[in-house]
C-alpha cells in the first residue's frame, strides 16, 4: 500500500462521484428543503430556536441520504463492473482501493454537506440570527458522523448488494440514535435484557456522540473535549470497518 | 398526427380530474376517516434520529394552532405540550406563547393557574428567555391584580440575558404609573411598539383598543350619572341616552357591563 | 520470461485451471486458444495477480506476480472492459498511468499520442459512457500500454472491433513485438491467432493440451482443423 496510490484513487473516486447527475438533483433538493426554513420561520413567528432546529435537521437528513446514496454501491459496483481489474493489475493493492474509495467518497460527502451548510447559514443570517457559529460546530460534528457512515458503507458494499447496504445503513442510523435512550430505559429492567442492550450499545455504533444539534440551538456551553473524543471514536470505528472491508474484498474471487 | 396530438393533450383532463376529485373530497369534509394520532414520547425518540429539538419544534407548530380555542379539547394540547417539554426541555417559545395566550381562552376554566404554573416551569427549565417572566408578570398584573408578583417578574424579565433595552426601561418606569389602567396601558404599549411577530403585536393592539373603549365608556358613564343621577347598567343604556352613537365592540368579543358603582368590567 | 508452474484454480469442486505449466520466452507472442469456459481468462487473471492460485506459481522476469513491483512491468487488458463512465478517455488513461509510482510520469502529450495510436484521440475529452463498444475496446488496449510494459496480457483484444479496427490493433501488436515486448493473448478467433502468434497453447477444461510453435502445431493444416482435432482427441 502506498500513499501515492491512495491519493490517485481518492482523486479519481472524488471526480467520478461529483459528476453523478443524481447527486446534483439531491443537493438541489437539499437546498430547497433548507430554504423551506424561510416558510417555517413565518409559522414559528421568527423564533430562532425553531429556525435553527429545522435548518440543522434539514442539513443532517439530506446530507445523510446523499451519503448513503453515494456509498451504498461504492465497492459493489467496482466488483460487478470489474473496474477493479484495471486497478489491481497495476501496482495497487486492495488497501489502496479501500482507502482511496473511502477518502474520495468522504471528500464528496464533505463537499455536499458544506454546500447545504452554506444555504443554512444564509437562511439564519437572513432571518436576523447573525452568523451561526454554534450551528457550524454542529455541522462539523455531522462531518465526523459522515466519515463513520462512509466507512460503514464501504464495508457494507464490499460484502453485499446496494439494496442490502442501504437497508443496513438505515437500520444502523436509527439504532445509532436510539441506543442511548434504550440503555437508559433498560436500567430499570435489569437482568439479561440489560446485559444484551449494554453489549449492543458498545458494539453497535452510537451516533448520538455526533449529535450536538439539540445543544447548539440553546445557550448550552460547548467545549473541545467532546469533539476530540467523538473524532477519535469515529476514526477508530472507521478503521475497524475499513479493515473488515479490506479483508472481505481480498477474499473475493474477482 | 391527430392521435399524437390527442395523446399529448389528454394529460390535461386527467390532471383536472385529479384536482377535481381532491376538491370534492375536501368539500365533503370526510373527517371521520382521519384519526388524531397522539404522539407518544418514546415513539418520537426512537424515530426522530436524535433530532429532538426539531421534532419538538415540529410538534409545537402543530400544537400552537390549538390556542386559545382548544378545537380538539384541552387534553391533547397539554399532552403535546408535555411531550414538547420532554423532547426539548430548553425550548422556551412554547412556554412564553402559552403564558401569553392561555389567559384569554374561554374554553379552559383553569387557564390562569395553568398559565402561572407553565410560566414558573419555563423560567426554571427552559433557556433564559425574557418573554416568559414578562408575560407571567402580565398575567399577575392583568388577571390577578397582583402588583407585587407583577413587579417581581418584570424585574426578572429585565435581568434576563437578551432582554431588549425597552424591557429594562419599562420595568423601572412601571412602578411609577399611577393607576392600574395606566400600568396596563404602559405594558401593552411597550409590547405593541416593540414586538417583532405579528400575532403578538395584534394581541397587544387589541388590548390597547380595549383600554381606549374603557376610557370612552368611563367618560360616557360619568356623563350619564350627571344627567340621570345613577350609572348605566350596560353600554346600550348610553346609546339610548344619546351619549354615544353605538356600543363599541370589545376586540376579544366579550360583553362589557357596569356594576352599581359605575365601574366597567368584562363579562 | 513468463514461467507458469502447475497452476491450479478450483471453483468449488471443479478445477477451472488444472495443473497448467508453461514457459514463454521474451519477445514472443503467445496465443492461448480454447473454447468458452476452458479456463483462459482465469489463467490470465492468475498471471497478472488478480486471482490467487490454489496451487502452483507464476513468475515474470524471475519475480512472483503477486509482488507489486512485478506489476510495474506488465500491462493487462481485460475482456469486454467496463470503465468509470463519467471520466473522459484522457482522464481514465491518466488515472491508469498515475497508478505506477515508479514509472516515469507521462506528459499530457504522451497520453494523447497513445490515444492517437489506438485511434480514439478525437474522443479523448468525451465521457466514456458515450463511447461505442469498439472505442471502449481501444481504450482498454491503450491503458494496457500506459506504463510501456515489457509484458502485455490481452484478453480477447480484437473482440467487438470492426475490420479496420482489428487490422489497426493487430498492427500495434506486431509493433509491440518489434519493440521487444512479450505478448500473451487470449483469443477464440483462430485466424487472428495464426497471424499474430509465434507460439500457441491449447487449453481445454482447464488442462493444457498443447504448447509450442504455431507451425509445429498446424503441420501444414489450418489451425482451426488442428484445434478441433486436438480437443476431440482429448474428449475421447
XYZ file of C-alpha atoms in Angstrom, chain A:
254
model
C 0.000 0.000 0.000
C 1.362 3.431 -0.898
C 0.200 6.929 -0.029
C 0.682 7.869 -3.663
C -1.715 5.257 -4.990
C -4.273 6.005 -2.267
C -4.145 9.634 -3.360
C -4.578 8.705 -7.051
C -7.605 6.530 -6.315
C -9.012 9.181 -3.953
C -8.803 11.829 -6.657
C -10.394 9.553 -9.212
C -13.222 8.499 -6.900
C -13.958 12.099 -5.934
C -14.058 13.161 -9.583
C -16.328 10.292 -10.556
C -18.652 10.846 -7.609
C -19.245 14.555 -8.017
C -20.119 14.076 -11.673
C -23.142 11.958 -10.832
C -26.174 13.887 -12.057
C -28.433 12.375 -9.443
C -26.142 13.973 -6.869
C -26.877 17.417 -8.317
C -30.576 16.698 -8.006
C -30.234 15.613 -4.402
C -28.136 18.635 -3.444
C -30.623 20.959 -5.152
C -33.447 19.224 -3.299
C -31.483 19.602 -0.082
C -31.013 23.317 -0.691
C -34.746 23.722 -1.359
C -35.561 21.778 1.780
C -33.412 24.116 3.813
C -34.887 27.153 2.095
C -38.238 25.804 3.281
C -36.957 27.035 6.630
C -37.866 30.528 5.452
C -41.505 29.448 5.245
C -41.247 27.673 8.590
C -39.793 30.884 10.014
C -43.188 32.507 9.378
C -45.024 29.646 11.093
C -42.648 29.817 14.011
C -43.188 33.559 14.366
C -39.492 34.128 13.848
C -38.394 32.043 16.818
C -34.702 31.450 16.176
C -34.609 28.121 18.061
C -37.162 26.673 15.667
C -35.480 28.098 12.579
C -32.119 26.660 13.598
C -33.596 23.309 14.662
C -35.327 22.803 11.334
C -32.355 24.042 9.338
C -29.843 21.795 11.054
C -32.264 18.873 10.808
C -32.527 19.509 7.067
C -28.747 19.585 6.601
C -28.457 16.347 8.584
C -31.262 14.415 6.891
C -30.383 15.354 3.329
C -26.655 15.013 3.979
C -27.157 11.512 5.342
C -29.406 10.500 2.459
C -26.810 11.722 -0.028
C -24.001 9.883 1.784
C -25.954 6.624 1.805
C -26.933 7.077 -1.838
C -23.321 7.684 -2.888
C -21.808 4.964 -0.780
C -24.220 2.043 -0.957
C -22.702 0.649 -4.142
C -19.189 2.064 -3.987
C -17.301 -1.251 -3.801
C -20.057 -3.464 -5.150
C -20.014 -1.571 -8.439
C -16.241 -1.968 -8.740
C -16.525 -5.740 -8.384
C -19.642 -6.171 -10.535
C -18.379 -3.954 -13.338
C -14.861 -5.320 -12.978
C -13.305 -1.860 -12.996
C -11.176 -3.265 -10.179
C -9.316 -5.285 -12.824
C -7.711 -2.112 -14.149
C -6.536 -1.082 -10.714
C -5.396 -4.354 -9.154
C -3.470 -5.480 -12.237
C -1.267 -2.452 -11.651
C 0.985 -1.855 -8.619
C -2.025 -1.003 -6.439
C -3.218 -3.099 -3.557
C -6.606 -3.860 -2.030
C -5.664 -1.495 0.772
C -5.078 1.301 -1.747
C -8.514 0.636 -3.231
C -10.354 0.614 0.100
C -8.664 3.735 1.424
C -8.818 5.553 -1.903
C -12.529 4.831 -2.292
C -13.148 5.878 1.312
C -11.340 9.206 1.096
C -12.733 10.015 -2.342
C -16.290 9.392 -1.259
C -15.749 11.179 2.053
C -14.461 14.211 0.169
C -17.592 14.260 -1.980
C -19.823 13.901 1.097
C -17.992 16.777 2.839
C -18.497 18.972 -0.220
C -22.236 18.338 -0.386
C -22.716 18.905 3.353
C -20.743 22.148 3.231
C -22.854 23.349 0.285
C -26.008 22.796 2.282
C -24.381 24.305 5.354
C -23.795 27.477 3.342
C -27.513 27.605 2.460
C -28.437 27.049 6.137
C -26.083 29.764 7.393
C -27.501 32.090 4.742
C -31.050 31.412 5.913
C -30.174 32.116 9.564
C -28.336 35.290 8.571
C -31.298 36.414 6.504
C -33.646 35.808 9.422
C -31.539 38.082 11.610
C -29.719 35.392 13.568
C -26.238 36.530 12.516
C -23.514 34.011 11.684
C -24.475 30.793 13.446
C -21.059 29.641 14.650
C -22.602 27.098 17.028
C -24.644 25.673 14.150
C -21.434 25.323 12.163
C -19.941 23.350 15.047
C -22.946 21.000 14.853
C -22.214 20.562 11.157
C -18.564 19.761 11.924
C -19.805 17.025 14.248
C -22.046 15.865 11.411
C -18.987 15.566 9.185
C -17.440 13.216 11.744
C -20.574 11.086 11.537
C -20.390 11.242 7.730
C -16.858 9.838 7.926
C -18.124 6.945 10.006
C -21.009 6.369 7.574
C -18.735 6.373 4.533
C -16.551 3.733 6.216
C -19.673 1.738 7.098
C -20.923 1.891 3.521
C -17.504 0.944 2.165
C -17.660 -2.151 4.361
C -21.290 -2.967 3.549
C -20.797 -2.530 -0.195
C -17.808 -4.883 -0.066
C -19.958 -7.657 1.358
C -23.447 -7.126 -0.087
C -25.644 -5.593 -2.762
C -26.566 -1.888 -2.829
C -30.116 -2.571 -1.624
C -28.932 -4.586 1.372
C -26.300 -1.960 2.141
C -28.926 0.790 2.106
C -31.294 -1.107 4.393
C -28.484 -1.995 6.796
C -27.273 1.620 6.846
C -30.815 2.851 7.554
C -31.201 0.391 10.445
C -27.863 1.474 11.893
C -28.901 5.108 11.505
C -31.993 4.529 13.653
C -30.353 2.241 16.183
C -27.366 4.586 16.431
C -29.572 7.383 17.698
C -31.886 5.185 19.715
C -29.248 3.215 21.666
C -28.602 5.858 24.321
C -32.314 6.002 25.154
C -32.540 2.200 25.195
C -29.652 1.929 27.651
C -31.391 4.393 29.996
C -34.712 2.588 29.715
C -33.418 -0.930 30.460
C -31.664 0.178 33.629
C -34.975 -0.328 35.403
C -35.489 -3.779 33.874
C -32.041 -5.211 34.547
C -31.141 -8.880 34.013
C -30.239 -10.394 30.683
C -32.072 -7.680 28.718
C -29.877 -5.032 30.297
C -26.713 -7.030 29.574
C -27.784 -7.543 25.979
C -28.605 -3.890 25.425
C -25.375 -2.773 27.099
C -23.371 -5.110 24.845
C -25.228 -3.843 21.786
C -24.551 -0.270 22.900
C -20.806 -0.833 22.909
C -20.633 -2.999 19.786
C -23.005 -1.089 17.549
C -22.210 2.488 16.546
C -23.586 5.171 18.817
C -24.385 8.145 16.634
C -25.547 10.373 19.471
C -21.864 11.148 20.007
C -22.046 13.264 16.870
C -25.330 14.941 17.725
C -25.000 18.382 19.256
C -27.867 19.844 17.272
C -30.153 19.945 20.305
C -27.429 21.661 22.311
C -26.283 24.316 19.857
C -29.760 25.810 19.397
C -29.881 26.581 23.126
C -27.450 28.515 25.252
C -25.555 25.449 26.490
C -21.774 25.921 26.504
C -19.683 23.795 24.137
C -16.181 22.516 24.830
C -13.409 20.969 22.768
C -13.033 17.715 24.702
C -16.248 16.036 23.460
C -15.303 16.931 19.887
C -11.906 15.291 20.242
C -13.425 12.172 21.814
C -16.096 11.965 19.098
C -13.467 12.374 16.396
C -11.395 9.599 17.980
C -14.465 7.347 18.192
C -15.282 7.976 14.524
C -11.674 7.378 13.458
C -11.281 4.120 15.388
C -14.642 2.721 14.360
C -13.979 3.690 10.725
C -10.587 1.976 10.923
C -12.239 -1.238 12.124
C -14.832 -1.105 9.346
C -12.252 -0.357 6.652
C -10.090 -3.195 7.879
C -13.005 -5.618 7.559
C -13.831 -4.178 4.128
C -10.241 -4.846 3.075
C -10.315 -8.391 4.463
C -13.586 -9.250 2.723
C -12.557 -7.694 -0.580
C -9.268 -9.549 -0.591
C -11.071 -12.845 -0.168
C -13.438 -12.169 -3.066
C -12.879 -14.077 -6.281
C -12.720 -11.354 -8.908
